[in-house]
Amino acid sequence: MSTASTTASKPSAAFVKRITKHRNIGIMAHIDAGKTTVTERVLFLTEKIHRTGEVHDGAATMDFLEEEQKRGITIQSAATTAEWKGHSINLIDTPGHVDFTAEVERSLRVLDGAVAVFDAVAGVEAQSETVWRQANRYGVPRMCFINKMDRVGADFDKAVHSIVERLSAHPVPIQMPVGEGKDFRAVIDLIRMCMYEFGEGEKAWEEKEIPAEYLEEAEARRHEMLEAAAECDEEVLNLFVEEEPISAELLRKALRAGTLNLEMTPVLCGSALKDRGVRFMLDAVIDFLPSPIDLPPTVGEDPDTGKPLEREHYPEAPVSLMAFKTIAEPTGDLTFVRVYSGVLEKGTRVLNPRTGRYERIGRLVRIHANKREALDQIECGDIAAIIGLKLTVTGDTLCDENHPIALSKIVFPEAVISVSLEPKEAKDRDKLGEIVGRLMREDPTFRAVTNEATDELIISGMGELHLEVTVNRIQNEFKCGVATGRPKVAYKQQFSKTVETEARYIRQSGGRGQYAVAHVRIESAEVEDGVFEFVDKIKGGNIPREYIPKVGDGLESMARGGARGGFPFVNVRATLFDGKSHDVDSSELAFFNAGVLAFRQAVEGNTTLLEPIMKLDVRVPEEFLGAVVGDLNSRRGEVGEVEAVDDLRIIRGLVPVAEMFAYSSALRGATQGRGSFSMELHEYRAVPGNIAKKVLESDD
């Protein structure tokens, strides 16, 4: 498929020189792999902070939210800019908990590269798989840092092997650890073939020759690295075949090419907590991860015609940027943006192609955690924030009004659980509605709807922790007392068979009445937005043209809002193929109601209830394995593989989310507090008939 390009000219030599020293990277990992500690160490080494804050003390610089400090986890992605050896690095620290995976999703959409952090004991964990798939989806080049090499049970080779087995990746170690666990004391650089021995204080490391007892192993590992590099560079291949010396510079060039082409992933190791290896990781970010100009042009489409377009990463090109994160603040929304082309200047008017409306760029700021620096402009390739946008939400494109483009969107996962929410004081009802609206702008995975039958406000999210954190923010940050109902599963419905129905909405109450007749066929089909598609097959003018869309509106309102049980429908195609109207009594409202009636009639006895099935990863000591597996079976779980990692057993399987409420407490009780788990949405499946009946009856 060809794309049209809009570029005024090639970039200046000064810009190319400047942008090649720029990196937009993210730090991603499973929870507790040490990702935030790595980030803290990076900030210290780049002199952004003068002492490192510890996560367990609630003092991490990038975890500045009250909830993050209290829980010791990253909830919201945080951004900063640091300098390292003449290079500018925009760094985003992302959450590791699956409930906040949307933060990772939107960050990876705008980043050029990523560092995947793994625990040297645990290797690839459940959320590691999730974030890796997300990076694959956006084609993000990455490198790996095997952290916590000083932990008891650390195993570098096993961690690397898990990257191969569980991620189907091609890891290429460019370092070799010397010692593991409490004996971890150095790394061998396989590119330069030297050893960096770690020290304390200002003497963080010392370069030495490789000791004789490690030389043979180091040479064997270097040979494997050279084989990988040779596949990516013809010059290296020729030298490798001829057994000629290969310079470090040429080798780095080949490894960089392989990384940018997603053919390999360089692997380093260390211990961030003890400042071992992080500075070498920073060097590798410069050496192997891309600058903005290394990447192909950004692809989008013409918002009017859908024709493919692309934008070069040049300041001379028309401006285009993506809003990837919004934070609601009292002074106006703080919107994080990545500028892909052109230069965004303060005071510029830009177009939002989703809404067709314009925004005026007010204040521009560079972010460092919860601190900010005023800017006059943001150049292409950079990440910064705008204060005061009113109509822009996460995933929106902003662009030159004379050269419109809609950039590819961010894909967000679906909410899986819900709770009812009401203010403790009636006077706060409007305030609560406003707060929830602001939170929905911030977090695309947080949903809120009002149940028309009960007038309840229902909020939905990615998991119990997600909703718990959100409710705490409403109470503590926004000072609005609320009460919540019991958690509910975010069920969906679909039609089990094709149904044709005649909806007759006829009302006479003296004077003008209401008259609409609609013949509708409703079926289950793959539709573009995954929810609803309306097809107009009316011929001969049986229904006036102005009334036809209203039938679709009525049908769609029921599909999205649900009918029995209030659960929304998926993959609904509704075809209007006949009907009748009245010269006097027909109206838009009558045909809207006819659409509603048609849907209600079609639902009776013709639907299947769907429930979210979670992919589960449970880690327990071996002695508790039988009890935990038995418990999962009682929860309608499907246990797949059980992997042994030292004295731990990793149970992988599938389980309905309906059976997993309060599972963390149950697991702690069953394992004396030594078990842990993570889960993510796998798919929606039909609910067994007896259970579906109970669910629908309880929600009637």
PDB file of N, CA and C in Angstrom, residues 619-629 642 646-651 670-675:
ATOM      1  N   ARG A 619       2.675 -18.216  41.646  1.00  0.00           N
ATOM      2  CA  ARG A 619       3.977 -18.680  42.132  1.00  0.00           C
ATOM      3  C   ARG A 619       3.848 -19.075  43.596  1.00  0.00           C
ATOM      4  N   VAL A 620       4.129 -20.363  43.882  1.00  0.00           N
ATOM      5  CA  VAL A 620       3.982 -20.866  45.244  1.00  0.00           C
ATOM      6  C   VAL A 620       5.142 -21.791  45.584  1.00  0.00           C
ATOM      7  N   PRO A 621       5.529 -21.886  46.864  1.00  0.00           N
ATOM      8  CA  PRO A 621       6.482 -22.915  47.265  1.00  0.00           C
ATOM      9  C   PRO A 621       5.919 -24.301  46.947  1.00  0.00           C
ATOM     10  N   GLU A 622       6.818 -25.238  46.668  1.00  0.00           N
ATOM     11  CA  GLU A 622       6.417 -26.570  46.222  1.00  0.00           C
ATOM     12  C   GLU A 622       5.432 -27.246  47.179  1.00  0.00           C
ATOM     13  N   GLU A 623       5.607 -27.035  48.498  1.00  0.00           N
ATOM     14  CA  GLU A 623       4.770 -27.749  49.473  1.00  0.00           C
ATOM     15  C   GLU A 623       3.291 -27.369  49.404  1.00  0.00           C
ATOM     16  N   PHE A 624       2.991 -26.194  48.770  1.00  0.00           N
ATOM     17  CA  PHE A 624       1.607 -25.757  48.684  1.00  0.00           C
ATOM     18  C   PHE A 624       0.990 -26.022  47.313  1.00  0.00           C
ATOM     19  N   LEU A 625       1.731 -26.665  46.435  1.00  0.00           N
ATOM     20  CA  LEU A 625       1.289 -26.824  45.053  1.00  0.00           C
ATOM     21  C   LEU A 625      -0.069 -27.522  44.967  1.00  0.00           C
ATOM     22  N   GLY A 626      -0.212 -28.665  45.620  1.00  0.00           N
ATOM     23  CA  GLY A 626      -1.440 -29.433  45.528  1.00  0.00           C
ATOM     24  C   GLY A 626      -2.657 -28.649  45.979  1.00  0.00           C
ATOM     25  N   ALA A 627      -2.533 -27.943  47.103  1.00  0.00           N
ATOM     26  CA  ALA A 627      -3.653 -27.174  47.644  1.00  0.00           C
ATOM     27  C   ALA A 627      -4.060 -26.051  46.702  1.00  0.00           C
ATOM     28  N   VAL A 628      -3.062 -25.368  46.117  1.00  0.00           N
ATOM     29  CA  VAL A 628      -3.360 -24.243  45.224  1.00  0.00           C
ATOM     30  C   VAL A 628      -4.003 -24.737  43.931  1.00  0.00           C
ATOM     31  N   VAL A 629      -3.492 -25.834  43.362  1.00  0.00           N
ATOM     32  CA  VAL A 629      -4.074 -26.392  42.140  1.00  0.00           C
ATOM     33  C   VAL A 629      -5.511 -26.844  42.404  1.00  0.00           C
ATOM     34  N   VAL A 642       2.972 -26.522  34.784  1.00  0.00           N
ATOM     35  CA  VAL A 642       3.559 -26.183  36.073  1.00  0.00           C
ATOM     36  C   VAL A 642       5.070 -26.226  35.901  1.00  0.00           C
ATOM     37  N   ASP A 646      13.723 -23.524  41.051  1.00  0.00           N
ATOM     38  CA  ASP A 646      14.273 -23.796  42.374  1.00  0.00           C
ATOM     39  C   ASP A 646      13.188 -24.436  43.232  1.00  0.00           C
ATOM     40  N   ASP A 647      12.890 -23.865  44.412  1.00  0.00           N
ATOM     41  CA  ASP A 647      11.871 -24.457  45.277  1.00  0.00           C
ATOM     42  C   ASP A 647      10.480 -23.878  45.023  1.00  0.00           C
ATOM     43  N   LEU A 648      10.360 -23.052  43.982  1.00  0.00           N
ATOM     44  CA  LEU A 648       9.062 -22.497  43.618  1.00  0.00           C
ATOM     45  C   LEU A 648       8.413 -23.314  42.508  1.00  0.00           C
ATOM     46  N   ARG A 649       7.085 -23.255  42.467  1.00  0.00           N
ATOM     47  CA  ARG A 649       6.342 -23.837  41.366  1.00  0.00           C
ATOM     48  C   ARG A 649       5.482 -22.731  40.738  1.00  0.00           C
ATOM     49  N   ILE A 650       5.598 -22.602  39.414  1.00  0.00           N
ATOM     50  CA  ILE A 650       4.837 -21.588  38.685  1.00  0.00           C
ATOM     51  C   ILE A 650       3.693 -22.292  37.971  1.00  0.00           C
ATOM     52  N   ILE A 651       2.488 -21.973  38.379  1.00  0.00           N
ATOM     53  CA  ILE A 651       1.277 -22.573  37.821  1.00  0.00           C
ATOM     54  C   ILE A 651       0.701 -21.618  36.791  1.00  0.00           C
ATOM     55  N   ALA A 670      -3.652 -19.730  52.022  1.00  0.00           N
ATOM     56  CA  ALA A 670      -3.317 -21.107  51.643  1.00  0.00           C
ATOM     57  C   ALA A 670      -1.823 -21.363  51.599  1.00  0.00           C
ATOM     58  N   THR A 671      -1.003 -20.315  51.533  1.00  0.00           N
ATOM     59  CA  THR A 671       0.446 -20.485  51.372  1.00  0.00           C
ATOM     60  C   THR A 671       1.243 -19.815  52.479  1.00  0.00           C
ATOM     61  N   GLN A 672       0.566 -19.492  53.607  1.00  0.00           N
ATOM     62  CA  GLN A 672       1.224 -18.805  54.721  1.00  0.00           C
ATOM     63  C   GLN A 672       1.883 -17.496  54.280  1.00  0.00           C
ATOM     64  N   GLY A 673       1.208 -16.831  53.335  1.00  0.00           N
ATOM     65  CA  GLY A 673       1.693 -15.536  52.862  1.00  0.00           C
ATOM     66  C   GLY A 673       2.821 -15.590  51.867  1.00  0.00           C
ATOM     67  N   ARG A 674       3.167 -16.789  51.381  1.00  0.00           N
ATOM     68  CA  ARG A 674       4.348 -16.942  50.521  1.00  0.00           C
ATOM     69  C   ARG A 674       3.991 -17.048  49.039  1.00  0.00           C
ATOM     70  N   GLY A 675       2.717 -17.094  48.695  1.00  0.00           N
ATOM     71  CA  GLY A 675       2.307 -17.191  47.298  1.00  0.00           C
ATOM     72  C   GLY A 675       2.053 -15.824  46.674  1.00  0.00           C
TER      73      GLY A 675
END
